[in-house]
Coordinates of C-alpha atoms (C1' of nucleotides) in Angstrom, one line a residue:
Chain V
M1 CA 23.2 51.1 -87.2
G2 CA 23.9 47.4 -86.8
N3 CA 23.5 45.5 -83.6
T4 CA 26.9 46.2 -82.0
A5 CA 26.0 44.8 -78.6
T6 CA 26.0 41.2 -79.6
R7 CA 28.7 41.3 -82.4
R8 CA 31.5 38.9 -81.7
R9 CA 34.9 38.7 -83.2
E10 CA 35.7 36.0 -85.7
F11 CA 37.1 32.9 -84.2
R12 CA 39.5 30.5 -85.9
F13 CA 41.0 27.3 -84.6
R14 CA 44.8 27.0 -84.8
L15 CA 46.9 24.0 -83.9
D16 CA 50.2 24.4 -82.2
P17 CA 52.4 21.5 -83.4
G18 CA 55.4 20.1 -81.6
T19 CA 54.1 21.0 -78.1
G20 CA 53.3 17.4 -77.2
I21 CA 49.8 18.5 -76.3
P22 CA 47.2 16.2 -77.8
V23 CA 45.2 17.7 -80.6
Y24 CA 41.9 17.0 -79.1
R25 CA 42.9 18.9 -76.0
Q26 CA 44.1 21.9 -78.0
I27 CA 40.6 22.0 -79.6
M28 CA 38.9 21.8 -76.2
D29 CA 41.2 24.5 -74.8
Q30 CA 40.4 26.8 -77.7
V31 CA 36.7 26.4 -77.3
T32 CA 36.8 27.2 -73.6
A33 CA 39.3 30.0 -74.1
A34 CA 37.0 31.5 -76.8
I35 CA 34.1 31.4 -74.4
A36 CA 36.1 33.1 -71.6
S37 CA 37.1 35.9 -73.9
G38 CA 33.6 36.4 -75.3
M39 CA 34.4 35.2 -78.8
L40 CA 31.9 32.4 -78.4
A41 CA 28.7 32.7 -76.4
P42 CA 25.9 30.3 -75.3
G43 CA 23.9 29.3 -78.3
D44 CA 26.6 29.8 -80.9
Q45 CA 27.2 27.1 -83.4
L46 CA 30.6 25.4 -83.7
P47 CA 32.0 24.2 -87.0
T48 CA 30.9 20.8 -88.1
V49 CA 33.1 17.9 -87.2
R50 CA 34.0 17.3 -90.8
Q51 CA 34.6 21.0 -91.6
L52 CA 36.9 21.5 -88.6
A53 CA 38.7 18.2 -89.4
V54 CA 39.4 19.5 -92.9
D55 CA 40.4 23.0 -91.6
L56 CA 42.9 21.5 -89.2
S57 CA 44.1 18.6 -91.4
V58 CA 43.1 16.3 -88.7
N59 CA 41.3 13.0 -88.4
P60 CA 37.5 13.5 -87.8
N61 CA 37.7 11.2 -84.9
T62 CA 40.0 13.6 -83.2
V63 CA 37.4 16.4 -83.5
I64 CA 34.6 14.1 -82.4
R65 CA 36.5 13.3 -79.3
A66 CA 37.1 16.9 -78.4
Y67 CA 33.4 17.8 -78.9
R68 CA 32.3 14.7 -77.0
E69 CA 34.5 15.5 -74.0
L70 CA 33.2 19.1 -73.9
E71 CA 29.7 17.8 -74.1
I72 CA 30.4 15.5 -71.1
R73 CA 31.6 18.6 -69.2
G74 CA 28.3 20.4 -70.1
I75 CA 30.1 23.0 -72.2
L76 CA 28.6 21.9 -75.5
D77 CA 25.3 20.6 -76.7
T78 CA 25.1 18.3 -79.6
Q79 CA 21.8 18.3 -81.4
Q80 CA 21.6 15.4 -83.8
G81 CA 21.1 16.6 -87.3
S82 CA 21.5 20.3 -86.7
G83 CA 25.0 20.7 -85.2
T84 CA 27.0 21.4 -82.1
F85 CA 26.4 24.5 -80.0
I86 CA 27.8 26.3 -76.9
S87 CA 25.5 25.1 -74.1
R88 CA 22.8 27.5 -72.9
K89 CA 22.7 26.0 -69.5
E90 CA 24.3 28.5 -67.2
I91 CA 26.7 27.1 -64.6
R92 CA 24.5 27.4 -61.5
R93 CA 26.1 28.9 -58.5
D94 CA 25.3 31.8 -56.2
E95 CA 27.4 35.0 -56.1
L96 CA 29.2 34.0 -52.9
D97 CA 30.3 30.7 -54.4
H98 CA 31.3 32.4 -57.6
G99 CA 33.5 34.9 -55.8
R100 CA 35.1 32.3 -53.7
L101 CA 35.8 30.1 -56.6
L102 CA 37.1 33.0 -58.6
D103 CA 39.5 33.9 -55.8
Q104 CA 40.8 30.3 -55.7
F105 CA 41.2 30.3 -59.4
V106 CA 43.1 33.6 -59.4
A107 CA 45.3 32.5 -56.5
D108 CA 46.3 29.4 -58.6
V109 CA 47.0 31.6 -61.6
L110 CA 49.2 33.8 -59.5
A111 CA 51.2 30.9 -58.0
R112 CA 51.8 29.5 -61.5
A113 CA 52.7 32.9 -62.9
G114 CA 55.2 33.3 -60.1
S115 CA 56.8 30.0 -60.8
A116 CA 57.2 31.0 -64.4
G117 CA 58.5 34.5 -63.6
F118 CA 55.5 36.5 -64.7
S119 CA 54.1 39.4 -62.6
A120 CA 50.4 39.6 -61.8
A121 CA 50.3 42.9 -63.6
E122 CA 51.6 41.7 -66.9
V123 CA 49.4 38.7 -66.9
A124 CA 46.3 40.8 -66.1
A125 CA 47.3 43.2 -68.9
R126 CA 47.7 40.5 -71.5
L127 CA 44.5 38.8 -70.4
R128 CA 42.6 42.0 -70.8
E129 CA 44.0 42.4 -74.3
F130 CA 42.7 39.0 -75.2
A131 CA 39.3 39.8 -73.6
T132 CA 38.9 43.0 -75.5
G133 CA 40.1 41.7 -78.8
N134 CA 43.1 43.7 -79.7
P135 CA 44.9 42.5 -82.8
Q136 CA 47.2 39.5 -81.9
Q137 CA 50.3 39.0 -83.9
E138 CA 50.6 35.6 -85.6
E139 CA 53.4 33.5 -84.5
Q140 CA 55.2 31.7 -87.3
Chain C
M1 CA 73.3 43.6 -44.2
G2 CA 71.8 40.4 -45.7
N3 CA 73.8 37.8 -47.5
T4 CA 74.0 39.3 -50.9
A5 CA 76.1 36.5 -52.4
T6 CA 73.0 34.4 -53.1
R7 CA 71.6 36.6 -55.8
R8 CA 68.8 34.4 -57.1
R9 CA 65.5 33.4 -55.7
E10 CA 64.9 29.8 -54.8
F11 CA 63.2 28.0 -57.7
R12 CA 60.6 25.3 -57.2
F13 CA 59.2 23.0 -59.8
R14 CA 55.5 22.5 -59.8
L15 CA 53.5 19.9 -61.8
D16 CA 50.1 20.7 -63.2
P17 CA 48.1 17.5 -63.2
G18 CA 45.1 17.0 -65.5
T19 CA 46.2 19.2 -68.3
G20 CA 47.2 16.4 -70.6
I21 CA 50.6 18.1 -71.0
P22 CA 53.4 15.5 -70.6
V23 CA 55.3 15.7 -67.4
Y24 CA 58.6 15.9 -69.2
R25 CA 57.4 18.8 -71.2
Q26 CA 56.3 20.6 -68.1
I27 CA 59.7 20.2 -66.6
M28 CA 61.3 21.5 -69.8
D29 CA 59.0 24.5 -69.9
Q30 CA 59.7 25.4 -66.4
V31 CA 63.4 25.3 -66.9
T32 CA 63.2 27.6 -69.9
A33 CA 60.8 29.9 -68.2
A34 CA 63.1 30.1 -65.2
I35 CA 66.0 31.0 -67.4
A36 CA 64.0 33.5 -69.3
S37 CA 63.0 35.2 -66.1
G38 CA 66.5 35.2 -64.6
M39 CA 65.7 32.8 -61.8
L40 CA 68.2 30.4 -63.3
A41 CA 71.4 31.7 -65.0
P42 CA 74.1 30.1 -67.0
G43 CA 76.3 27.9 -64.9
D44 CA 73.6 27.3 -62.2
Q45 CA 73.2 23.7 -61.2
L46 CA 69.7 22.1 -61.5
P47 CA 68.3 19.7 -58.9
T48 CA 69.7 16.3 -59.3
V49 CA 67.7 13.9 -61.4
R50 CA 66.8 11.7 -58.4
Q51 CA 66.0 14.7 -56.2
L52 CA 63.7 16.3 -58.6
A53 CA 62.0 12.9 -59.3
V54 CA 61.3 12.6 -55.6
D55 CA 60.1 16.2 -55.3
L56 CA 57.6 15.8 -58.2
S57 CA 56.7 12.2 -57.3
V58 CA 57.8 11.1 -60.7
N59 CA 60.0 8.5 -62.1
P60 CA 63.7 9.4 -62.5
N61 CA 63.5 8.4 -66.2
T62 CA 61.0 11.2 -66.8
V63 CA 63.3 13.8 -65.3
I64 CA 66.2 12.4 -67.3
R65 CA 64.2 12.7 -70.5
A66 CA 63.4 16.3 -69.8
Y67 CA 67.0 17.2 -69.0
R68 CA 68.3 15.3 -72.0
E69 CA 66.0 17.0 -74.5
L70 CA 67.1 20.3 -73.1
E71 CA 70.7 19.2 -73.5
I72 CA 70.2 18.3 -77.1
R73 CA 68.7 21.7 -77.7
G74 CA 71.8 23.3 -76.1
I75 CA 70.1 24.7 -73.1
L76 CA 71.6 22.4 -70.5
D77 CA 75.0 20.8 -70.0
T78 CA 75.3 17.5 -68.1
Q79 CA 78.5 16.4 -66.6
Q80 CA 78.5 12.7 -65.8
G81 CA 79.0 12.2 -62.1
S82 CA 78.7 15.8 -61.1
G83 CA 75.4 17.1 -62.2
T84 CA 73.3 19.1 -64.7
F85 CA 73.8 22.8 -65.3
I86 CA 72.4 25.7 -67.3
S87 CA 74.6 25.9 -70.4
R88 CA 77.1 28.7 -70.5
K89 CA 76.9 28.8 -74.3
E90 CA 74.8 31.4 -75.9
I91 CA 71.2 30.2 -75.8
R92 CA 69.0 30.9 -78.8
R93 CA 66.9 33.9 -77.9
D94 CA 63.7 32.6 -79.5
E95 CA 63.7 29.6 -77.2
L96 CA 63.3 32.0 -74.3
D97 CA 61.3 34.8 -75.6
H98 CA 59.4 36.3 -72.7
G99 CA 56.5 37.5 -74.8
R100 CA 56.0 34.2 -76.4
L101 CA 56.0 32.4 -73.1
L102 CA 53.6 34.9 -71.6
D103 CA 51.2 34.4 -74.5
Q104 CA 51.3 30.7 -74.0
F105 CA 50.7 31.2 -70.3
V106 CA 47.8 33.5 -70.9
A107 CA 46.2 31.2 -73.5
D108 CA 46.3 28.5 -70.9
V109 CA 44.7 30.6 -68.2
L110 CA 42.0 31.5 -70.7
A111 CA 41.2 27.9 -71.5
R112 CA 41.0 27.1 -67.8
A113 CA 38.9 30.1 -67.1
G114 CA 36.4 29.3 -69.8
S115 CA 36.2 25.7 -68.6
A116 CA 35.5 26.8 -65.1
G117 CA 32.9 29.4 -66.1
F118 CA 34.8 32.6 -65.6
S119 CA 35.2 35.4 -68.1
A120 CA 38.5 36.7 -69.1
A121 CA 37.4 40.2 -68.0
E122 CA 36.6 39.2 -64.5
V123 CA 39.8 37.1 -64.1
A124 CA 41.8 40.1 -65.3
A125 CA 40.0 42.4 -62.9
R126 CA 40.6 40.2 -59.9
L127 CA 44.2 39.6 -60.9
R128 CA 44.7 43.3 -61.1
E129 CA 43.4 43.7 -57.6
F130 CA 45.9 41.2 -56.3
A131 CA 48.6 43.0 -58.3
T132 CA 47.8 46.4 -56.8
G133 CA 48.0 45.4 -53.2
N134 CA 44.7 43.8 -52.3
P135 CA 45.1 42.4 -48.8
Q136 CA 43.9 38.8 -49.8
Q137 CA 46.7 36.3 -50.3
E138 CA 46.7 33.0 -52.0
E139 CA 45.4 30.2 -49.8
Q140 CA 47.4 27.1 -49.4
Chain Q
M1 CA 63.4 -6.5 -117.5
G2 CA 63.6 -6.4 -113.7
N3 CA 61.3 -4.4 -111.6
T4 CA 62.9 -1.0 -111.7
A5 CA 60.3 0.7 -109.6
T6 CA 61.9 -0.3 -106.4
R7 CA 65.0 1.8 -106.7
R8 CA 66.7 1.2 -103.4
R9 CA 68.4 -1.8 -101.9
E10 CA 66.7 -3.4 -98.9
F11 CA 68.3 -2.0 -95.7
R12 CA 68.9 -4.2 -92.6
F13 CA 69.8 -3.0 -89.2
R14 CA 72.5 -4.9 -87.4
L15 CA 73.6 -4.6 -83.8
D16 CA 77.1 -4.9 -82.7
P17 CA 77.3 -6.3 -79.3
G18 CA 80.2 -5.9 -76.9
T19 CA 81.3 -2.6 -78.2
G20 CA 80.0 -0.6 -75.4
I21 CA 78.2 1.6 -77.8
P22 CA 74.7 2.2 -76.7
V23 CA 72.1 0.4 -78.8
Y24 CA 70.1 3.6 -79.4
R25 CA 73.2 5.2 -80.8
Q26 CA 73.9 2.3 -83.1
I27 CA 70.5 2.6 -84.5
M28 CA 70.9 6.4 -85.0
D29 CA 74.3 5.8 -86.7
Q30 CA 72.9 3.3 -89.0
V31 CA 70.0 5.5 -90.1
T32 CA 72.4 8.4 -90.8
A33 CA 74.8 6.1 -92.6
A34 CA 72.0 4.7 -94.7
I35 CA 70.9 8.2 -95.7
A36 CA 74.4 9.3 -96.5
S37 CA 74.9 6.3 -98.7
G38 CA 71.6 6.7 -100.5
M39 CA 70.0 3.5 -99.2
L40 CA 67.4 5.6 -97.5
A41 CA 66.1 8.8 -99.1
P42 CA 63.8 11.6 -97.9
G43 CA 60.3 10.4 -97.6
D44 CA 61.2 6.8 -97.1
Q45 CA 59.4 5.0 -94.3
L46 CA 61.5 3.4 -91.6
P47 CA 60.6 0.1 -89.9
T48 CA 58.0 0.5 -87.3
V49 CA 59.1 0.9 -83.8
R50 CA 57.8 -2.5 -82.7
Q51 CA 59.0 -4.3 -85.8
L52 CA 62.6 -3.0 -85.5
A53 CA 62.5 -3.8 -81.8
V54 CA 61.6 -7.4 -82.6
D55 CA 64.2 -7.6 -85.4
L56 CA 66.9 -6.4 -83.1
S57 CA 65.6 -8.2 -80.0
V58 CA 65.5 -5.0 -78.2
N59 CA 62.9 -3.1 -76.2
P60 CA 60.6 -0.8 -78.2
N61 CA 61.5 2.1 -75.9
T62 CA 65.1 1.8 -77.1
V63 CA 64.0 2.2 -80.7
I64 CA 61.7 5.0 -79.8
R65 CA 64.5 6.8 -78.2
A66 CA 66.8 6.5 -81.3
Y67 CA 64.0 7.7 -83.6
R68 CA 63.1 10.5 -81.3
E69 CA 66.6 11.9 -81.1
L70 CA 66.9 11.8 -84.8
E71 CA 63.6 13.7 -85.0
I72 CA 64.9 16.4 -82.6
R73 CA 67.9 16.7 -84.9
G74 CA 65.6 17.1 -87.9
I75 CA 66.6 13.9 -89.6
L76 CA 63.3 12.1 -89.2
D77 CA 59.7 13.0 -89.2
T78 CA 57.2 11.0 -87.2
Q79 CA 53.6 11.0 -87.9
Q80 CA 51.5 9.7 -85.0
G81 CA 49.5 6.7 -86.2
S82 CA 51.1 6.3 -89.5
G83 CA 54.9 5.9 -89.1
T84 CA 58.3 7.3 -89.1
F85 CA 59.9 8.8 -92.2
I86 CA 63.2 10.3 -93.4
S87 CA 62.6 14.0 -93.3
R88 CA 62.0 15.8 -96.5
K89 CA 63.5 19.0 -95.1
E90 CA 67.1 19.8 -96.0
I91 CA 69.3 17.7 -93.7
R92 CA 72.5 19.3 -92.5
R93 CA 75.4 18.1 -94.6
D94 CA 77.8 17.7 -91.8
E95 CA 75.6 15.2 -90.1
L96 CA 76.0 12.9 -93.1
D97 CA 79.4 13.6 -94.3
H98 CA 80.7 10.5 -96.0
G99 CA 84.3 11.0 -95.2
R100 CA 83.7 11.6 -91.6
L101 CA 81.6 8.5 -91.3
L102 CA 84.2 6.5 -93.1
D103 CA 86.9 7.7 -90.8
Q104 CA 84.8 6.7 -87.8
F105 CA 84.3 3.3 -89.4
V106 CA 87.9 2.8 -90.1
A107 CA 89.0 3.9 -86.7
D108 CA 86.7 1.3 -85.3
V109 CA 88.1 -1.5 -87.6
L110 CA 91.5 -0.5 -86.5
A111 CA 90.7 -0.8 -82.8
R112 CA 89.2 -4.2 -83.3
A113 CA 92.1 -5.4 -85.4
G114 CA 94.7 -4.4 -82.9
S115 CA 92.7 -6.0 -80.2
A116 CA 92.6 -9.3 -82.2
G117 CA 96.2 -9.2 -83.1
F118 CA 96.0 -8.1 -86.7
S119 CA 98.0 -5.3 -88.3
A120 CA 96.3 -2.6 -90.3
A121 CA 98.5 -3.5 -93.2
E122 CA 97.4 -7.2 -93.4
V123 CA 93.7 -6.3 -92.9
A124 CA 93.9 -3.7 -95.7
A125 CA 95.6 -6.2 -98.0
R126 CA 93.1 -9.0 -97.4
L127 CA 90.3 -6.5 -97.8
R128 CA 91.7 -5.4 -101.1
E129 CA 91.7 -9.0 -102.2
F130 CA 88.0 -9.3 -101.4
A131 CA 87.4 -6.1 -103.3
T132 CA 89.1 -7.2 -106.4
G133 CA 87.4 -10.4 -106.9
N134 CA 89.1 -13.0 -104.8
P135 CA 87.0 -16.2 -105.0
Q136 CA 86.7 -16.6 -101.2
Q137 CA 83.4 -15.5 -99.8
E138 CA 82.4 -14.7 -96.3
E139 CA 81.5 -17.6 -94.2
Q140 CA 78.3 -17.6 -92.2
Chain L
M1 CA 121.7 8.8 -90.2
G2 CA 119.2 8.0 -87.4
N3 CA 117.7 4.6 -87.0
T4 CA 114.8 4.9 -89.3
A5 CA 113.7 1.2 -89.1
T6 CA 112.3 1.4 -85.6
R7 CA 111.1 5.0 -85.7
R8 CA 107.4 5.3 -85.0
R9 CA 105.1 8.2 -85.5
E10 CA 104.1 10.2 -82.5
F11 CA 100.9 9.0 -80.9
R12 CA 98.4 11.2 -79.1
F13 CA 95.2 10.3 -77.3
R14 CA 92.1 12.2 -78.3
L15 CA 88.6 11.9 -76.9
D16 CA 85.5 12.1 -78.9
P17 CA 82.8 13.7 -76.8
G18 CA 79.1 13.3 -77.3
T19 CA 79.3 9.9 -78.9
G20 CA 78.0 8.1 -75.8
I21 CA 81.0 5.8 -75.9
P22 CA 82.5 5.4 -72.5
V23 CA 85.8 7.2 -72.1
Y24 CA 87.5 4.1 -70.8
R25 CA 86.6 2.3 -74.0
Q26 CA 87.8 5.2 -76.2
I27 CA 91.1 4.9 -74.5
M28 CA 91.2 1.1 -74.9
D29 CA 90.3 1.4 -78.6
Q30 CA 93.0 4.0 -79.2
V31 CA 95.6 1.8 -77.7
T32 CA 94.7 -1.2 -79.8
A33 CA 94.2 0.9 -82.9
A34 CA 97.7 2.3 -82.4
I35 CA 99.1 -1.2 -82.2
A36 CA 97.4 -2.3 -85.3
S37 CA 98.7 0.7 -87.3
G38 CA 102.2 0.3 -85.9
M39 CA 102.3 3.5 -83.9
L40 CA 102.8 1.5 -80.8
A41 CA 104.8 -1.7 -80.7
P42 CA 105.5 -4.4 -78.0
G43 CA 107.7 -3.0 -75.3
D44 CA 106.7 0.7 -75.8
Q45 CA 105.8 2.6 -72.7
L46 CA 102.4 4.2 -72.4
P47 CA 101.8 7.6 -70.7
T48 CA 101.5 7.3 -66.9
V49 CA 97.9 7.1 -65.5
R50 CA 98.2 10.6 -64.0
Q51 CA 99.7 12.1 -67.1
L52 CA 97.1 10.7 -69.4
A53 CA 94.3 11.7 -67.0
V54 CA 95.6 15.3 -67.1
D55 CA 96.0 15.3 -70.9
L56 CA 92.4 14.1 -71.4
S57 CA 90.9 16.1 -68.5
V58 CA 89.6 12.9 -67.1
N59 CA 89.5 11.2 -63.8
P60 CA 92.5 9.0 -63.1
N61 CA 90.2 6.2 -62.2
T62 CA 88.9 6.2 -65.8
V63 CA 92.5 5.7 -67.1
I64 CA 93.2 3.1 -64.5
R65 CA 90.2 1.2 -65.6
A66 CA 91.2 1.3 -69.3
Y67 CA 94.7 0.1 -68.6
R68 CA 93.4 -2.6 -66.3
E69 CA 91.0 -4.0 -68.8
L70 CA 93.7 -4.0 -71.5
E71 CA 96.0 -5.8 -69.1
I72 CA 93.4 -8.4 -68.4
R73 CA 93.2 -9.0 -72.2
G74 CA 97.0 -9.5 -72.3
I75 CA 97.6 -6.4 -74.3
L76 CA 99.4 -4.4 -71.7
D77 CA 101.8 -5.2 -69.0
T78 CA 101.9 -3.1 -65.8
Q79 CA 105.2 -3.2 -64.0
Q80 CA 104.8 -1.8 -60.5
G81 CA 107.0 1.2 -60.1
S82 CA 108.2 1.6 -63.7
G83 CA 105.1 2.0 -65.8
T84 CA 102.7 0.4 -68.3
F85 CA 104.0 -1.2 -71.5
I86 CA 102.6 -2.8 -74.6
S87 CA 102.9 -6.6 -73.9
R88 CA 105.8 -8.4 -75.5
K89 CA 104.0 -11.7 -75.3
E90 CA 103.1 -12.5 -78.9
I91 CA 99.6 -13.8 -79.5
R92 CA 100.4 -17.5 -80.1
R93 CA 98.8 -19.1 -83.1
D94 CA 100.0 -20.9 -86.1
E95 CA 99.8 -19.5 -89.6
L96 CA 96.8 -21.5 -90.6
D97 CA 94.8 -20.2 -87.6
H98 CA 96.0 -16.7 -88.2
G99 CA 94.8 -16.8 -91.8
R100 CA 91.5 -18.3 -90.9
L101 CA 90.9 -15.8 -88.2
L102 CA 91.9 -12.9 -90.4
D103 CA 89.4 -14.1 -93.0
Q104 CA 86.7 -14.2 -90.4
F105 CA 87.6 -10.7 -89.3
V106 CA 87.7 -9.3 -92.8
A107 CA 84.4 -10.9 -93.6
D108 CA 82.8 -9.2 -90.6
V109 CA 84.3 -5.9 -91.6
L110 CA 82.9 -6.3 -95.1
A111 CA 79.4 -7.1 -93.8
R112 CA 79.5 -4.1 -91.5
A113 CA 80.9 -1.9 -94.3
G114 CA 78.1 -3.0 -96.6
S115 CA 75.5 -2.1 -94.0
A116 CA 76.9 1.3 -93.7
G117 CA 77.3 1.9 -97.4
F118 CA 81.0 1.7 -97.7
S119 CA 82.8 -0.3 -100.4
A120 CA 85.6 -2.7 -99.6
A121 CA 87.9 -0.7 -101.8
E122 CA 87.4 2.6 -100.0
V123 CA 87.7 1.0 -96.6
A124 CA 90.9 -0.7 -97.7
A125 CA 92.3 2.5 -99.1
R126 CA 91.6 4.5 -95.9
L127 CA 92.9 1.7 -93.7
R128 CA 96.2 1.7 -95.7
E129 CA 96.5 5.4 -95.2
F130 CA 96.2 5.0 -91.5
A131 CA 98.7 2.1 -91.5
T132 CA 101.3 4.1 -93.5
G133 CA 100.9 7.2 -91.5
N134 CA 99.7 9.8 -94.0
P135 CA 98.8 13.1 -92.5
Q136 CA 95.3 13.0 -91.0
Q137 CA 93.3 16.1 -90.9
E138 CA 92.0 17.1 -87.5
E139 CA 88.3 17.1 -87.2
Q140 CA 87.0 20.1 -85.3
Chain F
dG1 C1' 76.2 10.0 -55.3
dT2 C1' 76.0 11.9 -60.2
dG3 C1' 73.9 10.9 -64.8
dG4 C1' 73.0 7.0 -68.5
dT5 C1' 71.1 2.8 -70.7
dC6 C1' 68.0 -0.7 -70.9
dT7 C1' 64.0 -3.8 -70.0
dA8 C1' 59.2 -5.2 -69.2
dG9 C1' 55.0 -3.8 -69.4
dA10 C1' 50.7 -0.7 -68.7
dC11 C1' 48.0 2.7 -70.8
dC12 C1' 47.2 6.7 -74.0
dA13 C1' 46.6 9.4 -78.7
dC14 C1' 45.9 9.0 -83.3
dG15 C1' 44.4 7.1 -88.2
Chain K
dG1 C1' 48.3 -0.8 -86.0
dT2 C1' 51.1 3.6 -85.6
dG3 C1' 53.9 6.3 -82.2
dG4 C1' 54.1 8.4 -77.2
dT5 C1' 54.3 8.6 -72.1
dC6 C1' 55.3 6.8 -67.8
dT7 C1' 56.6 3.5 -64.2
dA8 C1' 59.5 0.2 -61.6
dG9 C1' 63.7 -1.3 -61.2
dA10 C1' 68.3 -3.4 -62.6
dC11 C1' 72.9 -2.3 -63.8
dC12 C1' 76.6 0.7 -65.7
dA13 C1' 79.9 4.9 -66.2
dC14 C1' 82.0 8.5 -63.9
dT15 C1' 83.6 12.0 -60.0

DNA sequence: GTGGTCTAGACCACG
DNA sequence: GTGGTCTAGACCACT
């Protein structure tokens, strides 16, 4: 019986060309998205700068910049010589604040979904699929 | 006995600052999303360049650029002197695929959630409450 | 024993003032004509945006616009940070049809000739003299 | 036995959309081109402003502007109440000047043809076809 | 009043 | 040094 409680799904970075979104932002977004969906958790190690640069066919400076900005935001910790990790520092706030901020966040999502013509139900459904790790189809 | 002649909901553009996504792309995306969801239909007139520029507090050139790229892609028709319209020609389905747009939207929500310290699961749950008639409404 | 490694003629852009044709279109047309005639081939690098802007005494934005529209049409590839290149992907034949481009060119010559008081017949005759080795050369 | 010496080919205006060339210029160019190729000759009457505007699905002001600019250049004569005609005033210049100007004109054509990858021979040939009225294929 | 072209120039993303 | 985004503002083409 392996330890199934802490097992996480494999996580791969993928770039989306032609969107006009800067590569360093795409990297940042994928890290934070992976945290939200449980694919990465505090303490996990990220790929090395050079490895990720090779994987994405991207200049190492671009990866460095993404990691650096995430570190500034307190999301990553860089430990010289051993690598880059998801920060273990919990975001400190009490339950009341958390609930209030979550409501604000969700209200904003709703407004944006409405503008784009999505219903709250379908967004919630798709989000749950991401969170629980159902197989996602590749887009060519 | 309401006025049934106006069959579509009013459509408002909204910019999303601080995402790093170019403004002209946000405009393009909102137009395609609005078409995909039926809020805009072939033949409908878009806001004038200058009006939308004022609404979004953006330079007219930025709006022109968004409209122009959509025209090159066959999604809009512009008629000098009279305005800009949703093209009546067949629009390529894949440009407007609902599932693809939803996936993009959800990926974006996920990135924001992770960055703000929320899990996908809790966002989905709260969203579902909103969807199923929770009395709380978005706050302005 | 000349240097045969450089297989293509040098290509120079030239603007045609006073035609009413937008500068960005003239640039686009010259790129497509150069490809159609083999002066530029897939993979070739174009002048940098700023260099061409200086050469033509034109604003860099105007060059960017020309390059960008050609990219949207699949004729150019731009690589951030390294330059702009003729696309290696198959280019649609009709964009580059030699006969069509020639017809456009001749229609333009005709319009100028009439405006300047020359008949098509005499222009054709003089042109043929140049073509068949008449000693007169163009004057600067 | 009709009078074949003065018979001219039928002349129709056609707009070329999507070129970015202003409509009024396209009209002007077609008039001067028709003169160069002998389809219109001094004294010939042009379509009325309203008729041409209807034919081209264009605003009458646009046609008015084209005619007015050609009149300013001395190419058209407008006779209030009877219509618009190709000017009978010959462009005055002696043979020497004419030859010199023609050479300049042809040299310019040659330079532009070279830039676009056309040979003098093929331009001359196509030009002669226009001048002698060979059947031109429509371009869709 | 509609969209279109262009300039001058600041600042950003990327290699 | 490469291309990209955006602004401010002038002037043009067309209905």
